[in-house]
mmCIF file of C-alpha atoms and ligand atoms in Angstrom:
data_model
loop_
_atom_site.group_PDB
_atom_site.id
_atom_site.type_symbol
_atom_site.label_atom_id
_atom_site.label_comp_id
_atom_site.label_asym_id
_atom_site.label_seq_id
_atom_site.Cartn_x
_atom_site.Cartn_y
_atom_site.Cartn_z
ATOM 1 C CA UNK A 1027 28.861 -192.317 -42.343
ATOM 2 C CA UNK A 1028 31.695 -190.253 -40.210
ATOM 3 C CA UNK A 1029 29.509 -187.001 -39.549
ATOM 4 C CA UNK A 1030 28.860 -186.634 -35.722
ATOM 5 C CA UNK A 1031 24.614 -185.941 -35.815
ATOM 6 C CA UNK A 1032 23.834 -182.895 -33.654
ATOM 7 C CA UNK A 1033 20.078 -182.592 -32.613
ATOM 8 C CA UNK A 1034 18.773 -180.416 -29.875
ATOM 9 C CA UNK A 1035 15.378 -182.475 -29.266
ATOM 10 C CA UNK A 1036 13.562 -179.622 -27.128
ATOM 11 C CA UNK A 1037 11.862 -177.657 -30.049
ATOM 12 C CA UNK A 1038 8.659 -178.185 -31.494
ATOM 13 C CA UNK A 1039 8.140 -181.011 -33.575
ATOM 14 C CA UNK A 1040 8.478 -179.123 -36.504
ATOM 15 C CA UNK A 1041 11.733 -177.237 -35.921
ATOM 16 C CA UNK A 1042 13.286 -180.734 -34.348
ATOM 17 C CA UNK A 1043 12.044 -182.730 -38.268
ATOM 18 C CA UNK A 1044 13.781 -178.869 -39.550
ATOM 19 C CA UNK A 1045 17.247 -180.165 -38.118
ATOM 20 C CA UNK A 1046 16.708 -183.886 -38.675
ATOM 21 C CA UNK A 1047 15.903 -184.065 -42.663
ATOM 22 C CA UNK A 1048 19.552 -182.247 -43.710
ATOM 23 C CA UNK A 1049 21.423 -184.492 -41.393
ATOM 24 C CA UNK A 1050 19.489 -187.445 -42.679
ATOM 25 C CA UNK A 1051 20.215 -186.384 -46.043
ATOM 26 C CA UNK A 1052 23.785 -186.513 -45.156
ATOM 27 C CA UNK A 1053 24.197 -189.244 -43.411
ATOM 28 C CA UNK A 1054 22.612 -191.674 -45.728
ATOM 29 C CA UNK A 1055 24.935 -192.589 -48.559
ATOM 30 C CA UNK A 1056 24.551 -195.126 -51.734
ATOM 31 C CA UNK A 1057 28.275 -195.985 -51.544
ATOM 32 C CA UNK A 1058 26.905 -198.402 -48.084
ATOM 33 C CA UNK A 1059 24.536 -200.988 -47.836
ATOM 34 C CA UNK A 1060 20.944 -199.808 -47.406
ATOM 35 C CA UNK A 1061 20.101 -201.991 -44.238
ATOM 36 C CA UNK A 1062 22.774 -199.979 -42.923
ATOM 37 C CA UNK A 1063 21.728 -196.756 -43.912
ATOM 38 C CA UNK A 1064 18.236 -197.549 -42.933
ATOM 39 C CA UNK A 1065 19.219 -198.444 -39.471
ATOM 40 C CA UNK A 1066 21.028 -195.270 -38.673
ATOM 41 C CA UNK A 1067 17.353 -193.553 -39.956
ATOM 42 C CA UNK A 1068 15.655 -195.292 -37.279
ATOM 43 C CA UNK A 1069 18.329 -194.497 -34.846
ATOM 44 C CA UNK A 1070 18.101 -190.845 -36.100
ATOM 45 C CA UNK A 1071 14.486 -190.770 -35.319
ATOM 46 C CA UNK A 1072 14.548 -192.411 -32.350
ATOM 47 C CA UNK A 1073 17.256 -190.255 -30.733
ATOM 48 C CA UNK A 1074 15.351 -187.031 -32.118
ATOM 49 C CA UNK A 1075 11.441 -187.381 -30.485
ATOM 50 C CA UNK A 1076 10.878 -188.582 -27.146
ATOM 51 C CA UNK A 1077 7.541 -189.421 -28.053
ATOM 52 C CA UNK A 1078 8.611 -192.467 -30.117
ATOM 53 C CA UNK A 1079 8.414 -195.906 -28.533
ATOM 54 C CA UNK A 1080 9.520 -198.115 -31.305
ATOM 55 C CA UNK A 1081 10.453 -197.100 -35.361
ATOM 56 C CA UNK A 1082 11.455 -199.314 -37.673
ATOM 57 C CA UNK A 1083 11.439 -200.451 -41.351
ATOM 58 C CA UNK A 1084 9.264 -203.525 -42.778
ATOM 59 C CA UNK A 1085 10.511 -204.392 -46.127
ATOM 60 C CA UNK A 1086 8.198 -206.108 -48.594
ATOM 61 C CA UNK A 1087 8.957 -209.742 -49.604
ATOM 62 C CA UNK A 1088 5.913 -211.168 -52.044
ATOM 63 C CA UNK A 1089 2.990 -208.895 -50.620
ATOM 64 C CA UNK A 1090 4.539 -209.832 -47.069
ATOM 65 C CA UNK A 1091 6.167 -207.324 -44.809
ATOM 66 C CA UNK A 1092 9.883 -208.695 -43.442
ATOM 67 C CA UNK A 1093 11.070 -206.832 -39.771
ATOM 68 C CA UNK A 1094 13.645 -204.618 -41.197
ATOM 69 C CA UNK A 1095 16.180 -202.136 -38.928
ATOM 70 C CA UNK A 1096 14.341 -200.898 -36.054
ATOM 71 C CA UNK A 1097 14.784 -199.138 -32.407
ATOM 72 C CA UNK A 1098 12.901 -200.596 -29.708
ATOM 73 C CA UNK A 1099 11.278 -204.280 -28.284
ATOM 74 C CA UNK A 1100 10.907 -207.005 -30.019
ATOM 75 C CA UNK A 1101 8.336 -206.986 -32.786
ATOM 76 C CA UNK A 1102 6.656 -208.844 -35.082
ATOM 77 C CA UNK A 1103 8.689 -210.028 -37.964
ATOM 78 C CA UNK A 1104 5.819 -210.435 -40.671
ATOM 79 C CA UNK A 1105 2.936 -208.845 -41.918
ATOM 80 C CA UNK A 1106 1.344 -209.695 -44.829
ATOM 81 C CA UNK A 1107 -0.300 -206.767 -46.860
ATOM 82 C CA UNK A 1108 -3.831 -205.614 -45.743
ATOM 83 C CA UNK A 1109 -3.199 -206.995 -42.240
ATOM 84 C CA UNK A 1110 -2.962 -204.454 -39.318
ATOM 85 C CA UNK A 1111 -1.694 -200.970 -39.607
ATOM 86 C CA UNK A 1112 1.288 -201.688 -41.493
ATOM 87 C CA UNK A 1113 -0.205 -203.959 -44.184
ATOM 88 C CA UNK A 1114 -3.406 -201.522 -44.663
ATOM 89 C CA UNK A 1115 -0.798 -198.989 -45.722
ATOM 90 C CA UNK A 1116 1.348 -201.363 -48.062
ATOM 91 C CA UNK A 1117 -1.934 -202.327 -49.475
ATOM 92 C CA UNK A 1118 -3.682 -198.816 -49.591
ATOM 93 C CA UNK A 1119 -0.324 -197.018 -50.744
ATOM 94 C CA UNK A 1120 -1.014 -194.079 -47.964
ATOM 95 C CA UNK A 1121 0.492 -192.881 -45.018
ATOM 96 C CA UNK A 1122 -1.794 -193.540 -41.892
ATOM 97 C CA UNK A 1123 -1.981 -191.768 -39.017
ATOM 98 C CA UNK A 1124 -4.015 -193.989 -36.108
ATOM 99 C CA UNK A 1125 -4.460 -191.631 -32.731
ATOM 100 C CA UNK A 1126 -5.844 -194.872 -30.364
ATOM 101 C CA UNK A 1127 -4.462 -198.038 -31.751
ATOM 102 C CA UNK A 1128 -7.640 -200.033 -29.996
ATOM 103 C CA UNK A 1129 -9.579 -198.097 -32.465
ATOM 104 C CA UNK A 1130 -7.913 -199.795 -35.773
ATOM 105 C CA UNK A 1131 -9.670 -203.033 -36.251
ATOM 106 C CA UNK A 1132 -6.659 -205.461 -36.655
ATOM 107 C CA UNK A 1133 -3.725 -203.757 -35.223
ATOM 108 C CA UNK A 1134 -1.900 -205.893 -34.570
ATOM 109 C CA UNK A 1135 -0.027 -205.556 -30.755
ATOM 110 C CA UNK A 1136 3.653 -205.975 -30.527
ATOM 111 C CA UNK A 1137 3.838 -204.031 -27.963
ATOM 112 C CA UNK A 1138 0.494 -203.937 -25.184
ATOM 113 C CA UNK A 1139 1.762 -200.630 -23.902
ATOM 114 C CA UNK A 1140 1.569 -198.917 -27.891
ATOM 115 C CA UNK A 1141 -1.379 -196.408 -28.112
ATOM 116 C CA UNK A 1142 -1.012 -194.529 -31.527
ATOM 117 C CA UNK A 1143 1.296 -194.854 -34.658
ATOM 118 C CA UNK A 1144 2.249 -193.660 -37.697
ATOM 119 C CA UNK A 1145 2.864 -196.074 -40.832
ATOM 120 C CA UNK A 1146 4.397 -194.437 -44.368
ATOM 121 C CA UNK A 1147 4.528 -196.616 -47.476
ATOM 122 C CA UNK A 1148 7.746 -196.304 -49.405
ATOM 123 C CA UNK A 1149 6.272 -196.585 -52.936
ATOM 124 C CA UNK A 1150 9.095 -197.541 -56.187
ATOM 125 C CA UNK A 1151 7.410 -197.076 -59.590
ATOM 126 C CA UNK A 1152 3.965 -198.094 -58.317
ATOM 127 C CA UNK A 1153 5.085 -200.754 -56.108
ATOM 128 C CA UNK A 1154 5.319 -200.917 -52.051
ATOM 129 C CA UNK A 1155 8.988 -201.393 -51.219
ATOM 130 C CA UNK A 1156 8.599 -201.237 -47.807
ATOM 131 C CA UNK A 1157 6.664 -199.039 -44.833
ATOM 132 C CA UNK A 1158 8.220 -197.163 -41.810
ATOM 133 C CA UNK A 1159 6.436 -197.866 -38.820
ATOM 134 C CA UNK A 1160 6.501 -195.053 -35.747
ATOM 135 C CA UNK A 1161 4.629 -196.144 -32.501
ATOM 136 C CA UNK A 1162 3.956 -194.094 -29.404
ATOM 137 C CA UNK A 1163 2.661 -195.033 -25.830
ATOM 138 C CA UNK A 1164 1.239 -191.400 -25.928
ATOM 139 C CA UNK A 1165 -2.418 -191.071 -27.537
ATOM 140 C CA UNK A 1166 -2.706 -188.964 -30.837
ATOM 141 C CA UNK A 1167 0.963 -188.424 -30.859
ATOM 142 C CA UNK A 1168 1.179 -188.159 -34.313
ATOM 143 C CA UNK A 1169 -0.678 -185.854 -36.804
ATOM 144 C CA UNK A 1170 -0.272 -184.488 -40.413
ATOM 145 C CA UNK A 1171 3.236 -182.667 -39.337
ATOM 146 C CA UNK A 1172 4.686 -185.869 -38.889
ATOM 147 C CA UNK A 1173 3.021 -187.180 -42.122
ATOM 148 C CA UNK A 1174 4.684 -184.445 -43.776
ATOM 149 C CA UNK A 1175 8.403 -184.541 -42.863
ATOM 150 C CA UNK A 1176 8.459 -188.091 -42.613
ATOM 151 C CA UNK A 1177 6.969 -188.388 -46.495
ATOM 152 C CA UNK A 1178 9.938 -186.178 -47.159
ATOM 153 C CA UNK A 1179 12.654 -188.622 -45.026
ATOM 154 C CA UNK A 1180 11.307 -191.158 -47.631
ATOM 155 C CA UNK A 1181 11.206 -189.348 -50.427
ATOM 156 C CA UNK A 1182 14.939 -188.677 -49.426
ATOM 157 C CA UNK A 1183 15.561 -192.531 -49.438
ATOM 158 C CA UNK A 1184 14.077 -193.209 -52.748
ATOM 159 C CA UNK A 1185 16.111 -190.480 -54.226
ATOM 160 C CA UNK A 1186 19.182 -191.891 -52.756
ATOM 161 C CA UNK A 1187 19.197 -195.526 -52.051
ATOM 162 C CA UNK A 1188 18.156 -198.302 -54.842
ATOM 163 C CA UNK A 1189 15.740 -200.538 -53.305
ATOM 164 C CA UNK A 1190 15.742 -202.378 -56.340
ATOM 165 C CA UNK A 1191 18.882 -204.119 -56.143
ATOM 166 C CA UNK A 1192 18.050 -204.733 -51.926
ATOM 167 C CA UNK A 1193 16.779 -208.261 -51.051
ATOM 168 C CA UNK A 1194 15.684 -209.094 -47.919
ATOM 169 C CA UNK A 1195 15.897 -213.336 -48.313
HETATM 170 N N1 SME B 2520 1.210 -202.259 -34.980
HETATM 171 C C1 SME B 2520 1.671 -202.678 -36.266
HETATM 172 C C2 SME B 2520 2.555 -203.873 -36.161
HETATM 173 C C3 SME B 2520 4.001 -203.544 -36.088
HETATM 174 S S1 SME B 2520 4.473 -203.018 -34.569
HETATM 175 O O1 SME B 2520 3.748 -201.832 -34.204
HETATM 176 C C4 SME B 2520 6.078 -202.803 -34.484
HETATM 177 C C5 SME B 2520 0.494 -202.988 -37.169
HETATM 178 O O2 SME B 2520 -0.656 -203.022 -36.715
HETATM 179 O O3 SME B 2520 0.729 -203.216 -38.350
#
C-alpha cells in the first residue's frame, strides 16, 4: 500500500463511511499478507470516527476467537464462540449492535471504561472466519448505519483477501 489515505472526519457518519469504503477498497491488496492488510483496516477506522475506542479483528482458530490486528489497549486475546459479544456473533452469524455493554449478559470487559460496541461476523462459505470488533466509551454509539457500511468493509475483504489460505497458529 503507497496511496496517502485522505479523510476529512467532521461529516456525518454516513458521508465519513462514503469516503472510507473506496479508500479501503484501495488500499487493501491480495498481492500482501492479510494481517497486514487487516491492520491498516483497523487503522483506517480508527483514524476516521472519533467515537471509536478500540477496533480490531478476532480471527477464528477451532470455534475460538485469536486477538488479531487492532487499535487501542490491551485486550483479550481469546474468546471462544458463544462467549461475550464477540463469540455470540461468531456463533449466531449476525452483526450485533449492543448500546450499554452492562446490558449484554457476558460481555466480557477489556476495557472498564467501554460502554457500547459493534461486533460483525466475517462469514466464508458458511463458516465464521473471523469478527471485527468496534467499542465506544460513548453509549449507543453505534446503530444500523454502522451495521451497514461496515457489512460492506467486510464484504470488501472477502471479495479481496483469501482467508482460506490465512492461519493464525
Ligand atoms: N467486549 C468483547 C470482548 C473484546 S473487547 O471488547 C476488545 C466481548 O464481549 O466479546
Amino acid at each position: 500500500m503507497t496511496e496517502e489515505f485522505i479523510i476529512n472526519n467532521v461529516g456525518s457518519d454516513p458521508e465519513i463511511y462514503e469516503q472510507l469504503i473506496p479508500q479501503i477498497d484501495s488500499i487493501v491488496s491480495v498481492e500482501e499478507p492479510i494481517i497486514s492488510n487487516l491492520a491498516n483496516v483497523t487503522a483506517a477506522l480508527k483514524q476516521c470516527f472519533k467515537k471509536i475506542s478500540w477496533v480490531g479483528f478476532y480471527l477464528a482458530v477451532d470455534e475460538k476467537l485469536c486477538l488479531g490486528p487492532f487499535q487501542g489497549n490491551v485486550a483479550c486475546t481469546i474468546i471462544p464462540f458463544g462467549k461475550g459479544v464477540c463469540g455470540t456473533s461468531a456463533l449466531k452469524k449476525e452483526t450485533i449492535i449492543v448500546s450499554d455493554v452492562e446490558k449484554f449478559p457476558g460481555h466480557i470487559a477489556c476495557d472498564s471504561g467501554s460502554k457500547s460496541e459493534i461486533v460483525v461476523p466475517i462469514i466464508l462459505d458458511g463458516n465464521v472466519a473471523g469478527v471485527l470488533d468496534l467499542d465506544s466509551y460513548i453509549y449507543t454509539a453505534f446503530n444500523e448505519t454502522d451495521k451497514f457500511f461496515l457489512e460492506q468493509i467486510i464484504k470488501i475483504l472477502i471479495s479481496k483477501l483469501d482467508f482460506c489460505k490465512f492461519h493464525l497458529t
